Tab-separated table of C-alpha atoms in Angstrom:
chain	number	residue	atom	x	y	z
A	1	MET	CA	135.320	93.983	128.144
A	2	ALA	CA	131.698	94.778	128.115
A	3	SER	CA	130.660	96.891	125.005
A	4	GLY	CA	127.450	98.486	123.585
A	5	SER	CA	126.740	100.358	120.449
A	6	MET	CA	127.719	104.046	119.914
A	7	GLY	CA	124.255	105.680	119.887
A	8	ALA	CA	123.097	109.339	120.086
A	9	GLY	CA	123.282	109.082	123.678
A	10	ALA	CA	126.795	108.082	124.095
A	11	VAL	CA	128.553	109.675	127.081
A	12	ARG	CA	132.216	110.144	127.777
A	13	HIS	CA	133.245	110.073	131.339
A	14	ILE	CA	136.647	111.313	132.302
A	15	VAL	CA	138.186	111.273	135.894
A	16	MET	CA	141.721	112.646	136.594
A	17	LEU	CA	143.475	111.924	139.910
A	18	LYS	CA	146.425	113.765	141.463
A	19	LEU	CA	148.318	111.679	144.034
A	20	GLY	CA	149.946	112.693	147.191
A	21	ASP	CA	152.894	110.393	146.397
A	22	LYS	CA	153.808	109.608	142.690
A	23	ALA	CA	155.172	106.218	143.819
A	24	ASN	CA	151.570	105.207	144.133
A	25	VAL	CA	150.627	105.713	140.456
A	26	GLY	CA	151.077	101.984	139.781
A	27	LYS	CA	148.961	100.865	142.579
A	28	VAL	CA	146.029	103.335	141.772
A	29	ALA	CA	146.285	102.469	138.077
A	30	ALA	CA	146.172	98.758	138.830
A	31	SER	CA	143.050	99.064	141.086
A	32	LEU	CA	141.247	101.184	138.298
A	33	GLY	CA	142.622	98.740	135.697
A	34	LYS	CA	140.718	95.913	137.381
A	35	LEU	CA	137.366	97.666	136.725
A	36	GLY	CA	138.321	97.612	133.008
A	37	ASP	CA	137.909	93.833	133.068
A	38	GLY	CA	134.205	94.437	133.246
A	39	ILE	CA	131.490	95.172	135.809
A	40	PRO	CA	128.176	92.877	135.831
A	41	GLY	CA	125.313	94.876	134.251
A	42	VAL	CA	127.453	97.814	133.017
A	43	LYS	CA	128.187	98.264	129.246
A	44	TRP	CA	130.942	100.614	127.810
A	45	ASN	CA	132.348	101.073	124.361
A	46	SER	CA	135.874	101.851	125.481
A	47	PHE	CA	137.847	101.882	128.791
A	48	SER	CA	141.317	103.696	128.822
A	49	LEU	CA	143.686	104.296	131.732
A	50	ASN	CA	146.629	106.610	131.117
A	51	THR	CA	149.348	108.102	133.187
A	52	ASP	CA	150.817	111.747	132.757
A	53	LEU	CA	153.874	112.297	130.645
A	54	GLY	CA	155.334	114.931	132.906
A	55	LEU	CA	155.412	117.599	130.275
A	56	ALA	CA	153.879	120.432	132.584
A	57	GLU	CA	153.995	121.489	136.144
A	58	GLY	CA	151.126	120.734	138.417
A	59	ASN	CA	149.608	118.039	136.037
A	60	TYR	CA	147.331	115.317	137.437
A	61	ASP	CA	148.869	111.780	137.507
A	62	VAL	CA	146.202	109.319	136.156
A	63	ALA	CA	143.303	109.769	133.786
A	64	LEU	CA	140.457	107.222	133.315
A	65	THR	CA	138.343	107.681	130.292
A	66	ILE	CA	135.256	105.511	129.732
A	67	GLU	CA	132.900	105.918	126.850
A	68	PHE	CA	129.459	104.535	127.749
A	69	PRO	CA	126.695	103.860	125.153
A	70	ASP	CA	124.171	105.988	127.233
A	71	LYS	CA	123.733	107.851	130.541
A	72	GLU	CA	122.084	104.989	132.109
A	73	ASN	CA	125.176	102.764	131.917
A	74	TYR	CA	127.193	105.731	133.312
A	75	LEU	CA	124.860	105.982	136.222
A	76	ALA	CA	124.977	102.230	136.896
A	77	TYR	CA	128.745	102.451	136.793
A	78	ALA	CA	128.971	105.393	139.171
A	79	LYS	CA	126.951	103.664	141.913
A	80	HIS	CA	128.125	100.114	141.293
A	81	PRO	CA	129.676	98.566	144.581
A	82	GLU	CA	132.906	97.515	142.492
A	83	HIS	CA	133.368	101.122	141.380
A	84	VAL	CA	132.671	102.479	144.782
A	85	ALA	CA	135.166	100.044	146.389
A	86	ALA	CA	137.883	101.049	143.977
A	87	VAL	CA	137.309	104.839	144.779
A	88	GLN	CA	137.370	104.062	148.485
A	89	SER	CA	140.557	101.894	148.209
A	90	ASN	CA	142.294	104.776	146.427
A	91	SER	CA	141.094	107.593	148.462
A	92	SER	CA	143.923	107.743	150.845
A	93	MET	CA	146.491	108.034	147.992
A	94	VAL	CA	144.500	110.757	146.064
A	95	VAL	CA	144.882	114.503	146.969
A	96	SER	CA	142.765	115.894	144.189
A	97	ARG	CA	140.028	114.477	141.892
A	98	ALA	CA	138.533	116.099	138.765
A	99	ALA	CA	135.627	114.530	136.841
A	100	ILE	CA	133.269	115.292	133.987
A	101	GLN	CA	130.773	113.649	131.769
A	102	PHE	CA	129.621	114.937	128.376
A	103	SER	CA	127.823	113.623	125.422
A	104	LEU	CA	129.373	112.378	122.303
A	105	ALA	CA	127.844	113.151	118.991
A	106	PRO	CA	127.476	109.834	117.076
A	107	LYS	CA	130.297	108.891	114.680
A	108	LEU	CA	128.762	109.195	111.211
B	1	MET	CA	141.819	123.099	111.758
B	2	ALA	CA	145.472	122.302	111.569
B	3	SER	CA	146.031	118.497	111.443
B	4	GLY	CA	149.025	116.050	111.321
B	5	SER	CA	149.304	112.299	110.993
B	6	MET	CA	148.783	110.040	113.983
B	7	GLY	CA	152.305	108.611	114.742
B	8	ALA	CA	153.736	106.551	117.560
B	9	GLY	CA	154.402	109.690	119.525
B	10	ALA	CA	150.794	111.115	119.451
B	11	VAL	CA	149.810	112.818	122.660
B	12	ARG	CA	146.366	113.466	124.096
B	13	HIS	CA	146.109	116.695	126.238
B	14	ILE	CA	142.998	117.074	128.402
B	15	VAL	CA	142.246	120.162	130.562
B	16	MET	CA	139.212	120.515	132.787
B	17	LEU	CA	137.984	123.651	134.271
B	18	LYS	CA	135.621	124.292	137.128
B	19	LEU	CA	134.186	127.688	137.031
B	20	GLY	CA	133.103	129.987	139.880
B	21	ASP	CA	129.791	130.921	138.199
B	22	LYS	CA	128.196	128.268	135.759
B	23	ALA	CA	126.910	131.320	133.891
B	24	ASN	CA	130.325	131.812	132.436
B	25	VAL	CA	130.443	128.310	130.719
B	26	GLY	CA	129.405	129.811	127.401
B	27	LYS	CA	132.082	132.615	127.589
B	28	VAL	CA	134.872	130.259	128.551
B	29	ALA	CA	133.920	127.734	125.960
B	30	ALA	CA	133.840	130.471	123.264
B	31	SER	CA	137.210	131.659	124.153
B	32	LEU	CA	138.681	128.137	124.032
B	33	GLY	CA	136.740	127.286	120.972
B	34	LYS	CA	138.533	130.156	119.048
B	35	LEU	CA	141.799	128.258	119.647
B	36	GLY	CA	140.315	125.510	117.783
B	37	ASP	CA	140.242	127.503	114.489
B	38	GLY	CA	143.918	126.891	114.474
B	39	ILE	CA	147.258	128.225	115.940
B	40	PRO	CA	150.073	129.185	113.460
B	41	GLY	CA	152.836	126.506	113.634
B	42	VAL	CA	150.917	124.093	115.895
B	43	LYS	CA	149.422	120.872	114.556
B	44	TRP	CA	146.707	118.597	116.052
B	45	ASN	CA	144.672	115.643	114.998
B	46	SER	CA	141.540	116.540	116.854
B	47	PHE	CA	140.275	119.318	119.148
B	48	SER	CA	137.085	118.876	120.927
B	49	LEU	CA	135.427	121.124	123.556
B	50	ASN	CA	132.718	119.821	125.716
B	51	THR	CA	130.532	120.827	128.716
B	52	ASP	CA	129.375	118.822	131.646
B	53	LEU	CA	126.002	116.970	131.619
B	54	GLY	CA	125.419	117.643	135.303
B	55	LEU	CA	125.098	113.782	136.166
B	56	ALA	CA	127.328	114.027	139.239
B	57	GLU	CA	127.892	116.405	142.151
B	58	GLY	CA	131.198	118.393	142.210
B	59	ASN	CA	132.020	117.761	138.492
B	60	TYR	CA	134.076	120.160	136.395
B	61	ASP	CA	132.380	122.331	133.880
B	62	VAL	CA	134.251	122.380	130.655
B	63	ALA	CA	136.760	119.929	129.173
B	64	LEU	CA	139.022	120.578	126.284
B	65	THR	CA	140.699	117.497	124.628
B	66	ILE	CA	143.294	117.933	121.969
B	67	GLU	CA	145.176	115.194	120.289
B	68	PHE	CA	148.700	116.247	118.993
B	69	PRO	CA	150.805	114.192	116.591
B	70	ASP	CA	153.672	114.465	118.884
B	71	LYS	CA	155.080	116.057	122.082
B	72	GLU	CA	156.680	118.940	120.188
B	73	ASN	CA	153.343	120.208	118.906
B	74	TYR	CA	151.829	120.055	122.471
B	75	LEU	CA	154.826	122.058	123.880
B	76	ALA	CA	154.489	124.584	120.992
B	77	TYR	CA	150.753	124.872	121.853
B	78	ALA	CA	151.360	125.237	125.569
B	79	LYS	CA	153.740	128.228	125.299
B	80	HIS	CA	152.019	129.815	122.208
B	81	PRO	CA	150.987	133.500	122.898
B	82	GLU	CA	147.433	132.782	121.676
B	83	HIS	CA	147.070	129.959	124.111
B	84	VAL	CA	148.498	131.843	126.884
B	85	ALA	CA	146.177	134.782	126.231
B	86	ALA	CA	143.060	132.512	126.259
B	87	VAL	CA	144.300	130.979	129.638
B	88	GLN	CA	144.789	134.463	131.053
B	89	SER	CA	141.478	135.811	129.744
B	90	ASN	CA	139.579	132.990	131.482
B	91	SER	CA	141.571	132.868	134.714
B	92	SER	CA	139.222	135.238	136.709
B	93	MET	CA	136.334	132.792	135.874
B	94	VAL	CA	138.142	129.532	136.720
B	95	VAL	CA	138.334	128.301	140.284
B	96	SER	CA	139.975	124.955	139.648
B	97	ARG	CA	142.052	123.597	136.779
B	98	ALA	CA	143.104	119.966	136.130
B	99	ALA	CA	145.263	118.866	133.275
B	100	ILE	CA	147.056	115.943	131.917
B	101	GLN	CA	149.112	114.760	128.866
B	102	PHE	CA	149.407	111.134	128.059
B	103	SER	CA	150.764	109.260	124.920
B	104	LEU	CA	148.341	107.466	122.472
B	105	ALA	CA	149.311	104.122	121.111
B	106	PRO	CA	149.034	104.292	117.315
B	107	LYS	CA	145.664	103.151	115.984
B	108	LEU	CA	146.296	99.855	114.078
């Protein structure tokens, strides 16, 4: 797991995926999980992959939360071939994608 | 801010909203932010409201992340009139909503 220090510029990236067939949750989670082993040249502080508990109707199925030490590492991640390949390999199983990146105040 | 202890059953709730008009981000964030002052009978460990940095095309605009000590507090929140009223007051400004709840392993 690549890691950097939590500075003033830390960024949290969250992506949520809704799948056409819930049976594919394991496959999609596995392909995203492989990214968590590390991507050359990309630093993050934490990488967590989670699946929905089924407590509400219409929920998304998978959430990936990555905390980067700064915007530059998020941008390097976003365009990295390994990330792009994972997105492409999952695309046929994903019916809806929601993403956001926001800054994280440093933990005092 | 109401708070409970982080037990084995802790749940993270994330909702992301995409707005029809970015000019409404402040209004939507303010109405969700009021929930953060506390809801009678509902406990959470953390409540954070964040807005998108604009680093990627097609992103959602607002993310609300709440960590509940257990499922019961999430379910109490979901159906609470104050939460329902906030959702209704924002609905005309929201074009797309994505939500998920997942369990959080206890922090050792």
